[in-house]
Every structure is written in structure tokens, then in C-alpha cells.
Tab-separated table of C-alpha atoms and ligand atoms in Angstrom:
chain	number	residue	atom	x	y	z
A	29	MET	CA	132.316	92.122	136.530
A	30	SER	CA	130.084	89.876	134.470
A	31	THR	CA	130.066	90.130	130.671
A	32	PRO	CA	126.840	91.775	129.543
A	33	ILE	CA	124.663	89.265	127.724
A	34	ALA	CA	122.227	90.639	125.176
A	35	PRO	CA	119.389	88.823	123.420
A	36	VAL	CA	120.550	87.470	120.058
A	37	PRO	CA	118.217	87.491	117.040
A	38	ARG	CA	117.783	84.376	114.911
A	39	PRO	CA	120.231	83.551	112.077
A	40	GLY	CA	120.005	85.836	109.067
A	41	ILE	CA	118.456	88.839	110.782
A	42	MET	CA	121.713	90.758	111.245
A	43	ASP	CA	122.624	90.132	107.569
A	44	ILE	CA	119.698	92.295	106.494
A	45	ALA	CA	120.531	95.731	105.153
A	46	PRO	CA	117.344	97.559	106.228
A	47	TYR	CA	115.084	98.573	103.330
A	48	ILE	CA	115.340	102.295	102.790
A	49	GLY	CA	112.245	103.826	101.239
A	50	GLY	CA	112.259	106.642	98.720
A	51	GLU	CA	112.984	110.111	100.059
A	52	ALA	CA	109.864	112.127	100.758
A	53	ALA	CA	110.998	115.643	101.719
A	54	GLY	CA	110.813	117.392	98.371
A	55	THR	CA	108.312	119.176	96.198
A	56	ILE	CA	108.390	116.681	93.331
A	57	ARG	CA	108.360	113.180	94.761
A	58	LEU	CA	109.295	110.597	92.165
A	59	ALA	CA	111.170	108.102	94.321
A	60	SER	CA	108.485	105.599	95.391
A	61	ASN	CA	106.317	104.828	92.322
A	62	GLU	CA	103.237	106.362	93.912
A	63	GLY	CA	100.316	107.068	91.591
A	64	ALA	CA	100.762	110.311	89.656
A	65	LEU	CA	97.124	111.344	89.934
A	66	GLY	CA	96.755	110.619	93.651
A	67	PRO	CA	93.932	108.391	94.899
A	68	SER	CA	90.478	108.111	93.349
A	69	PRO	CA	88.098	110.709	94.855
A	70	LYS	CA	85.721	107.815	95.547
A	71	ALA	CA	88.391	106.072	97.625
A	72	MET	CA	89.001	109.288	99.592
A	73	GLU	CA	85.254	109.632	100.281
A	74	ALA	CA	85.035	106.031	101.481
A	75	TYR	CA	88.046	106.581	103.744
A	76	ALA	CA	86.462	109.699	105.248
A	77	ARG	CA	83.131	107.879	105.760
A	78	VAL	CA	84.622	105.287	108.129
A	79	ALA	CA	86.178	107.890	110.457
A	80	GLY	CA	83.307	107.554	112.955
A	81	SER	CA	83.727	103.789	113.294
A	82	ILE	CA	87.459	103.373	113.767
A	83	HIS	CA	86.823	102.106	117.298
A	84	ARG	CA	85.461	98.901	115.708
A	85	TYR	CA	87.718	96.040	114.720
A	86	PRO	CA	87.712	95.508	110.964
A	87	ASP	CA	86.245	92.477	109.222
A	88	GLY	CA	89.142	90.061	109.718
A	89	GLY	CA	88.304	88.248	106.496
A	90	SER	CA	88.167	91.387	104.307
A	91	THR	CA	85.027	89.790	102.881
A	92	GLU	CA	83.528	92.678	100.950
A	93	LEU	CA	86.885	93.591	99.448
A	94	ARG	CA	87.656	90.022	98.401
A	95	GLU	CA	84.229	89.768	96.798
A	96	ALA	CA	84.780	93.047	94.956
A	97	LEU	CA	88.184	91.824	93.726
A	98	ALA	CA	86.694	88.493	92.663
A	99	LYS	CA	83.969	90.260	90.694
A	100	ARG	CA	86.316	92.790	89.114
A	101	PHE	CA	88.964	90.255	88.015
A	102	ASN	CA	86.722	87.195	87.636
A	103	LEU	CA	88.395	85.187	90.407
A	104	ASP	CA	87.363	82.857	93.229
A	105	ALA	CA	86.960	85.054	96.334
A	106	GLY	CA	87.756	82.091	98.582
A	107	ARG	CA	91.313	81.961	97.262
A	108	ILE	CA	92.034	85.673	97.675
A	109	VAL	CA	93.913	86.748	100.817
A	110	CYS	CA	94.256	90.428	101.692
A	111	GLY	CA	97.285	91.851	103.431
A	112	ALA	CA	98.716	95.052	104.873
A	113	GLY	CA	100.416	95.793	101.579
A	114	SER	CA	101.742	93.056	99.335
A	115	ASP	CA	104.952	93.348	101.374
A	116	GLU	CA	103.110	91.644	104.241
A	117	LEU	CA	102.043	88.792	101.971
A	118	ILE	CA	105.608	88.388	100.630
A	119	GLY	CA	106.845	88.152	104.217
A	120	LEU	CA	104.124	85.680	105.217
A	121	LEU	CA	104.813	83.423	102.233
A	122	VAL	CA	108.501	83.297	103.079
A	123	ARG	CA	107.766	82.670	106.740
A	124	ALA	CA	105.344	79.867	105.903
A	125	TYR	CA	107.390	78.075	103.267
A	126	ALA	CA	111.090	78.737	103.925
A	127	GLY	CA	113.524	78.598	106.812
A	128	VAL	CA	117.125	77.888	107.749
A	129	GLY	CA	118.790	75.741	105.073
A	130	ASP	CA	116.213	76.596	102.407
A	131	GLU	CA	116.805	78.732	99.335
A	132	VAL	CA	114.722	81.605	98.020
A	133	LEU	CA	115.434	82.294	94.369
A	134	TYR	CA	115.018	85.665	92.707
A	135	SER	CA	116.470	87.612	89.843
A	136	GLN	CA	119.653	89.709	90.171
A	137	HIS	CA	117.951	93.098	89.957
A	138	GLY	CA	114.667	91.874	91.418
A	139	PHE	CA	112.685	93.701	94.095
A	140	LEU	CA	114.788	94.059	97.285
A	141	MET	CA	112.107	92.767	99.632
A	142	TYR	CA	112.718	89.190	98.402
A	143	PRO	CA	116.244	88.789	99.810
A	144	ILE	CA	115.231	90.793	102.896
A	145	ALA	CA	112.261	88.485	103.563
A	146	ALA	CA	114.432	85.406	102.955
A	147	LYS	CA	117.092	86.538	105.417
A	148	SER	CA	114.474	87.417	108.003
A	149	VAL	CA	113.600	83.710	108.308
A	150	GLY	CA	117.209	82.518	108.047
A	151	ALA	CA	116.761	81.205	104.488
A	152	THR	CA	119.425	81.768	101.827
A	153	PRO	CA	118.591	84.255	99.079
A	154	VAL	CA	119.928	83.114	95.682
A	155	ALA	CA	120.140	85.665	92.871
A	156	ALA	CA	120.118	84.492	89.253
A	157	PRO	CA	121.935	86.744	86.756
A	158	GLU	CA	119.861	88.772	84.314
A	159	THR	CA	120.298	89.336	80.596
A	160	ASN	CA	119.846	92.954	79.480
A	161	LEU	CA	118.268	93.833	82.839
A	162	LYS	CA	115.530	91.260	82.362
A	163	THR	CA	114.756	88.069	84.311
A	164	ASP	CA	116.526	85.209	82.493
A	165	VAL	CA	114.306	82.120	82.695
A	166	ASP	CA	117.147	79.681	81.919
A	167	ALA	CA	119.479	81.304	84.454
A	168	MET	CA	116.722	81.066	87.078
A	169	LEU	CA	116.024	77.404	86.304
A	170	ALA	CA	119.750	76.602	86.394
A	171	ARG	CA	119.818	77.747	90.026
A	172	VAL	CA	116.907	75.645	91.237
A	173	THR	CA	118.032	72.996	93.745
A	174	PRO	CA	116.150	70.570	95.987
A	175	ARG	CA	116.383	73.300	98.640
A	176	THR	CA	114.571	75.911	96.545
A	177	LYS	CA	111.320	76.635	98.358
A	178	ILE	CA	110.241	79.917	96.770
A	179	VAL	CA	110.918	81.549	93.396
A	180	PHE	CA	110.075	85.249	93.192
A	181	VAL	CA	109.453	87.110	89.961
A	182	ALA	CA	108.260	90.694	89.927
A	183	ASN	CA	106.305	91.120	86.702
A	184	PRO	CA	106.956	93.790	85.556
A	185	ASN	CA	110.041	94.093	87.710
A	186	ASN	CA	110.888	97.027	89.943
A	187	PRO	CA	113.349	98.727	89.300
A	188	THR	CA	114.118	97.567	85.742
A	189	GLY	CA	110.588	97.898	84.293
A	190	SER	CA	111.124	94.777	82.177
A	191	TYR	CA	108.670	91.877	82.148
A	192	LEU	CA	108.268	88.242	81.244
A	193	THR	CA	105.533	87.405	78.732
A	194	GLY	CA	102.831	84.906	79.647
A	195	GLU	CA	104.735	82.282	77.657
A	196	GLU	CA	108.015	82.979	79.448
A	197	LEU	CA	106.293	82.792	82.837
A	198	ALA	CA	104.759	79.442	81.849
A	199	ARG	CA	108.182	78.173	80.788
A	200	LEU	CA	109.669	79.227	84.138
A	201	HIS	CA	106.870	77.462	85.979
A	202	ALA	CA	107.167	74.313	83.846
A	203	GLY	CA	110.835	73.961	84.844
A	204	LEU	CA	110.157	74.142	88.587
A	205	PRO	CA	109.544	71.159	90.840
A	206	PRO	CA	105.988	71.072	92.230
A	207	THR	CA	107.462	71.550	95.717
A	208	ALA	CA	108.739	75.038	94.861
A	209	LEU	CA	106.301	77.930	95.160
A	210	LEU	CA	106.375	80.436	92.289
A	211	VAL	CA	105.389	83.896	93.518
A	212	ILE	CA	104.513	86.311	90.727
A	213	ASP	CA	104.552	89.818	92.168
A	214	ALA	CA	102.343	91.784	89.812
A	215	ALA	CA	102.423	95.085	91.713
A	216	TYR	CA	102.375	97.048	88.433
A	217	ALA	CA	100.037	94.774	86.440
A	218	GLU	CA	97.424	97.476	85.835
A	219	PHE	CA	99.910	99.681	83.987
A	220	ALA	CA	100.541	97.068	81.260
A	221	PRO	CA	98.988	97.907	77.901
A	222	PRO	CA	95.762	95.914	77.483
A	223	GLY	CA	95.818	93.194	74.859
A	224	GLY	CA	99.611	92.744	74.833
A	225	ASP	CA	101.755	89.725	75.689
A	226	TYR	CA	102.078	90.709	79.373
A	227	SER	CA	100.586	88.395	81.970
A	228	SER	CA	100.039	88.854	85.692
A	229	GLY	CA	100.271	85.069	86.015
A	230	VAL	CA	96.618	84.608	86.919
A	231	GLU	CA	96.166	81.796	84.388
A	232	LEU	CA	99.042	79.886	86.008
A	233	VAL	CA	97.380	80.299	89.407
A	234	GLU	CA	94.173	78.804	87.998
A	235	LYS	CA	96.033	75.740	86.707
A	236	HIS	CA	98.648	74.979	89.348
A	237	ALA	CA	98.777	74.511	93.117
A	238	ASN	CA	102.274	76.030	93.448
A	239	VAL	CA	101.709	79.514	91.982
A	240	VAL	CA	100.768	82.698	93.839
A	241	MET	CA	100.069	86.099	92.309
A	242	THR	CA	100.432	89.135	94.574
A	243	ARG	CA	98.906	92.542	93.838
A	244	THR	CA	98.831	95.916	95.529
A	245	PHE	CA	96.684	99.017	95.932
A	246	SER	CA	99.826	101.125	96.454
A	247	LYS	CA	100.752	101.778	92.841
A	248	ILE	CA	98.077	102.533	90.230
A	249	PHE	CA	95.363	102.809	92.894
A	250	ALA	CA	97.619	105.197	94.851
A	251	LEU	CA	96.644	104.020	98.358
A	252	GLY	CA	100.174	103.356	99.616
A	253	SER	CA	99.593	104.966	102.987
A	254	LEU	CA	96.690	102.623	103.769
A	255	ARG	CA	98.822	99.472	103.269
A	256	LEU	CA	96.655	97.213	101.148
A	257	GLY	CA	97.593	94.255	98.993
A	258	TRP	CA	96.171	90.863	98.066
A	259	SER	CA	97.163	87.472	96.804
A	260	TYR	CA	95.505	84.899	94.575
A	261	SER	CA	96.567	81.292	94.848
A	262	SER	CA	95.404	77.708	95.121
A	263	ALA	CA	93.131	76.944	98.083
A	264	PRO	CA	95.895	75.186	100.088
A	265	VAL	CA	98.244	78.185	99.811
A	266	ALA	CA	95.410	80.593	100.708
A	267	ASP	CA	94.662	78.375	103.709
A	268	VAL	CA	98.300	78.598	104.831
A	269	LEU	CA	98.291	82.402	104.516
A	270	ASN	CA	95.070	82.629	106.500
A	271	ARG	CA	96.663	80.605	109.288
A	272	VAL	CA	99.793	82.752	109.585
A	273	ARG	CA	98.388	86.236	109.029
A	274	GLY	CA	97.187	88.389	111.889
A	275	PRO	CA	93.441	88.064	112.482
A	276	PHE	CA	92.861	91.767	111.695
A	277	ASN	CA	95.761	92.432	109.359
A	278	VAL	CA	93.917	94.861	107.076
A	279	SER	CA	92.384	98.017	108.560
A	280	GLY	CA	88.739	98.834	108.005
A	281	ALA	CA	89.705	102.106	106.331
A	282	ALA	CA	91.917	100.261	103.853
A	283	GLN	CA	89.138	97.766	103.083
A	284	ALA	CA	86.583	100.531	102.509
A	285	ALA	CA	88.897	102.619	100.339
A	286	GLY	CA	89.935	99.530	98.385
A	287	VAL	CA	86.346	98.606	97.542
A	288	ALA	CA	85.625	102.165	96.400
A	289	ALA	CA	88.829	102.359	94.356
A	290	LEU	CA	87.885	99.169	92.532
A	291	GLU	CA	84.492	100.627	91.650
A	292	ASP	CA	86.089	103.702	90.065
A	293	ALA	CA	86.903	102.138	86.698
A	294	GLU	CA	86.967	105.524	84.992
A	295	PHE	CA	89.698	106.770	87.326
A	296	LEU	CA	91.749	103.623	86.843
A	297	GLU	CA	91.675	103.951	83.065
A	298	ARG	CA	92.581	107.627	83.314
A	299	ALA	CA	95.570	106.756	85.507
A	300	ARG	CA	96.712	104.033	83.106
A	301	ALA	CA	96.344	106.218	80.017
A	302	HIS	CA	98.091	109.144	81.717
A	303	ASN	CA	101.004	106.909	82.673
A	304	GLU	CA	101.426	105.484	79.206
A	305	GLY	CA	101.251	108.851	77.466
A	306	CYS	CA	103.429	110.663	79.961
A	307	ARG	CA	106.027	107.877	80.120
A	308	THR	CA	106.267	107.776	76.319
A	309	TRP	CA	106.795	111.540	76.202
A	310	PHE	CA	109.361	111.480	79.023
A	311	VAL	CA	111.359	108.612	77.532
A	312	GLY	CA	111.460	110.490	74.216
A	313	GLU	CA	112.790	113.608	75.951
A	314	LEU	CA	115.518	111.704	77.801
A	315	LYS	CA	116.588	109.842	74.684
A	316	ALA	CA	116.822	113.145	72.859
A	317	LEU	CA	119.222	114.251	75.600
A	318	GLY	CA	121.357	111.203	74.805
A	319	LEU	CA	120.451	109.243	77.948
A	320	THR	CA	119.844	105.507	77.950
A	321	VAL	CA	116.351	104.633	79.166
A	322	HIS	CA	115.511	101.017	79.805
A	323	PRO	CA	112.142	99.996	78.262
A	324	SER	CA	109.401	99.965	80.926
A	325	ILE	CA	105.731	99.009	80.984
A	326	ALA	CA	105.321	100.289	84.553
A	327	ASN	CA	105.006	103.748	86.166
A	328	PHE	CA	108.745	104.322	86.413
A	329	VAL	CA	111.779	104.236	84.172
A	330	LEU	CA	115.358	103.244	84.827
A	331	VAL	CA	117.718	105.856	83.398
A	332	SER	CA	121.384	105.056	82.853
A	333	PHE	CA	124.142	107.673	82.852
A	334	GLN	CA	126.772	105.258	81.622
A	335	GLY	CA	128.618	106.492	78.525
A	336	GLN	CA	127.985	110.183	79.217
A	337	LYS	CA	131.021	112.433	79.111
A	338	PRO	CA	133.204	112.494	82.253
A	339	GLY	CA	131.386	114.108	85.167
A	340	LYS	CA	128.023	113.638	83.475
A	341	ASP	CA	128.237	109.845	83.799
A	342	ASP	CA	127.695	110.027	87.546
A	343	ALA	CA	124.149	109.010	88.489
A	344	GLU	CA	124.664	110.151	92.077
A	345	ALA	CA	125.698	113.629	90.906
A	346	ALA	CA	122.575	113.737	88.738
A	347	ARG	CA	120.417	112.662	91.693
A	348	GLN	CA	121.904	115.415	93.866
A	349	PHE	CA	121.436	117.972	91.056
A	350	LEU	CA	117.741	117.020	90.852
A	351	LYS	CA	117.386	117.030	94.632
A	352	ASP	CA	118.792	120.556	94.811
A	353	ARG	CA	115.891	121.516	92.536
A	354	GLY	CA	113.311	119.825	94.776
A	355	ILE	CA	113.048	116.689	92.631
A	356	LEU	CA	113.410	113.337	94.402
A	357	VAL	CA	114.271	110.210	92.420
A	358	ARG	CA	115.626	106.854	93.555
A	359	GLN	CA	119.244	105.903	93.848
A	360	MET	CA	119.941	102.351	92.670
A	361	ASN	CA	123.086	101.277	94.540
A	362	ALA	CA	121.177	98.757	96.647
A	363	TYR	CA	120.009	97.101	93.425
A	364	GLY	CA	123.533	96.831	92.026
A	365	LEU	CA	122.792	99.519	89.437
A	366	PRO	CA	124.977	102.454	90.560
A	367	ASP	CA	124.981	104.019	87.061
A	368	CYS	CA	121.216	104.353	87.103
A	369	LEU	CA	118.414	106.346	88.654
A	370	ARG	CA	114.809	105.202	88.849
A	371	VAL	CA	112.321	107.929	88.075
A	372	THR	CA	108.604	107.511	88.831
A	373	ILE	CA	106.180	108.863	86.232
A	374	GLY	CA	104.386	111.793	87.878
A	375	THR	CA	102.196	114.481	86.378
A	376	ASP	CA	102.958	116.068	82.989
A	377	GLU	CA	104.237	119.167	84.775
A	378	GLU	CA	106.505	117.173	87.075
A	379	MET	CA	108.013	115.187	84.206
A	380	ARG	CA	108.656	118.366	82.242
A	381	ALA	CA	110.527	119.691	85.285
A	382	VAL	CA	112.646	116.525	85.474
A	383	ALA	CA	113.455	116.600	81.758
A	384	ASP	CA	114.441	120.286	81.999
A	385	ALA	CA	116.598	119.655	85.057
A	386	LEU	CA	118.375	116.714	83.433
A	387	LYS	CA	119.034	118.864	80.393
A	388	GLY	CA	120.619	121.387	82.746
A	389	PHE	CA	122.694	118.687	84.437
A	390	LEU	CA	124.064	117.318	81.187
A	391	ALA	CA	124.781	120.778	79.762
A	392	GLY	CA	126.438	122.263	82.844
B	424	PLP	C1	105.800	98.635	95.597
B	424	PLP	C2	106.035	97.185	95.400
B	424	PLP	C3	105.469	96.221	96.236
B	424	PLP	C4	104.882	96.510	97.593
B	424	PLP	O1	103.770	97.176	97.641
B	424	PLP	P1	102.915	97.294	98.969
B	424	PLP	O2	102.809	98.740	99.188
B	424	PLP	O3	103.565	96.559	100.079
B	424	PLP	O4	101.630	96.633	98.570
B	424	PLP	C5	105.649	94.883	95.950
B	424	PLP	N1	106.374	94.502	94.893
B	424	PLP	C6	106.942	95.385	94.071
B	424	PLP	C7	107.722	94.891	92.921
B	424	PLP	C8	106.809	96.757	94.308
B	424	PLP	O5	107.438	97.631	93.524
């Protein structure tokens, strides 16, 4: 009898704990940071309009969409690269710039796709400790080595909701060698209050060859199902991404809906204002219940049950209590935050239901 021989994947692959998305079988779905108001009606119309031409390959260069993005955000269209979600672009950057023996640096409670993407190419993910659930610039810089190829910062970060100011981002960049690529994942940029000290990192991209900003249509634009994201970088990095991406990586429907969503400025502002008002109200309610809510500028909040009386300090019990009432929120064990739940900001009605349910949980 011969020993069965099976194909073996490359180093790192079997170290990956598969990413588990937010649960979706519930009436109130607050586990995946999807837009509370749903997509723009204009985006839905554009999506419906292309139904008759889905036999055609899409424009492989996403030209119209890149031009619309360039116009909307005052950028150079030639340095924008579109992807099937920003997750695709994160994966492509890691594939292009890191491999076995290289290090990919991120922050302790940073977005889980960074270590997953690093392992998928056999690179070593390195987590820098955080201070008060916020990226610590000095701790990050202290972990930079000659092997550091990519430094990821989600700004604001998912799941903590905290952010680095423009000045802090610049300080992080200034401490990096020019050979390390700084990837600023600004998936929630549009939720930040206008005129504040938040930065999506775009000004660093304009000045430096080793900075990439990634953005998504999945969050405030609420087009998660279409898989649409984009990056802005120096021309050499954009060139690299264009070489490694699939020739038709973004569907025609996603391109059309994306262009229409960008045109609907009124909807975008309504979504931003709703989020800010509703989040402020919700945080106030939870604090009144005695819960600890980490400050967030995004469309979710991290709620800690630590310090509650015995039995009520169990985030998993709270999650199950909410689930039994049809409310889905995100468990945080995979992020090393087992005392916490992440709750997406939904509609006013949904958030009232969550606040009422949590009141019931703590009282019971
Ligand atoms: C949701 C999210 C993304 C990924 O979004 P896509 O749907 O792949 O565009 C990227 N980064 C962070 C921090 C996110 O929370």
C-alpha cells in the first residue's frame, strides 16, 4: 500500500484562520458595518440599467469610474486602481510586495485581513501593541525592521473606531524607510466629521512614492454585495497593481453603480449625518446603562462589558441575548477583544431596539 500523497499548499496558508464574516440570518443585521440607509436609489437604478448587457465584458480599466472618483476627490485618475472590494487590493499589495521572510506590520487590534493576507503569501505578520485601543505610532515604528515590506493602518480602524490624526499619520510615515509601503485603509473615511483632524492619508500619497490609500464602496455607499473598492497611490505602485490584478477584476454592474453612487452627493451627506446623529444617541444610551463605549468616528461602536456585575460582564452572553431577539452584532474574539461586541450603526429604529435589548440583558 502506498502512502497517499496530497498536494501541499505554500508556507503560511495553513496558518490562516479563515475570515468569518458577520452573521446574516437575523432581522436586525448589525454585524458587518453595512450602510444603515441601504444603497443610493441612483446606484440601484444604474445597476438595474446594465442588466441587459451583462453578456459583455466590463471595461477592464474602470475608466469612467476612475474619472468620476478623480473629479469627486480631486485626484489623478491615472493613479487610481479599482478592485473587487478593497480586500482585493489589500491582497494584491501583499502579493506584489511581500513574500516568505518578509514582515507585514499592523496594529494589535487592526483589521483581520492584514495578517490573513500576509500569511497567504508566506510573509510574517507582526502586530504592534496598542495604547487605549488606538494605533501607537511609536510602538509601530519600534517594530520596523529591514524585513518590513508593508505597514497597514486602518484609519479609522475596524473594530476599535479609533483613528490617527493627519499629523500622527505623517509621523508614522516619516519614521518608515522608503522601502516600506505604508497602506492607509480608509474604508470609513466618509463617516469622519468634515473639518476635523482626521485624514484619509491622501496628502501623504500626493507627496510620497511609498504610500497607498485604499477606499471602499461597501460602507457608507452601501454597495458591499457588488464588491467595489479603489486605491490611490504613486504611479509606480499603481503600475504594479495594474500588472497583478485580473484584467476584468471589477464587474460592469459595480462600475455603473459606483459612478451613480458618487453622483448622489445628497444621499451621501444624508448617510453621514444619519450616522453621526444616530451614533451619538446610541452611545449616550449605552453609557447611561453603565456600559463602556469606545469613542468611534465610524459607523460602528465597540462596546465593552468589562466591569459589569458577574454574569453581566460576559460579552458572549450579551451577543446571544441579542441574537435571541433577532439582533446580530459581531463577536470580537478573533480580534483579541473577548469582552467586547462591535455594533454597527443601523437605522434609528434598529438602534432603539438594541439599546432596549441591552437594557433587558443588564437588568435580567
Ligand atoms: C470593510 C472593510 C474593508 C473591506 O471592504 P471591501 O468590501 O472589501 O471593500 C477594508 N478595510 C476595513 C478596515 C474594513 O472594515
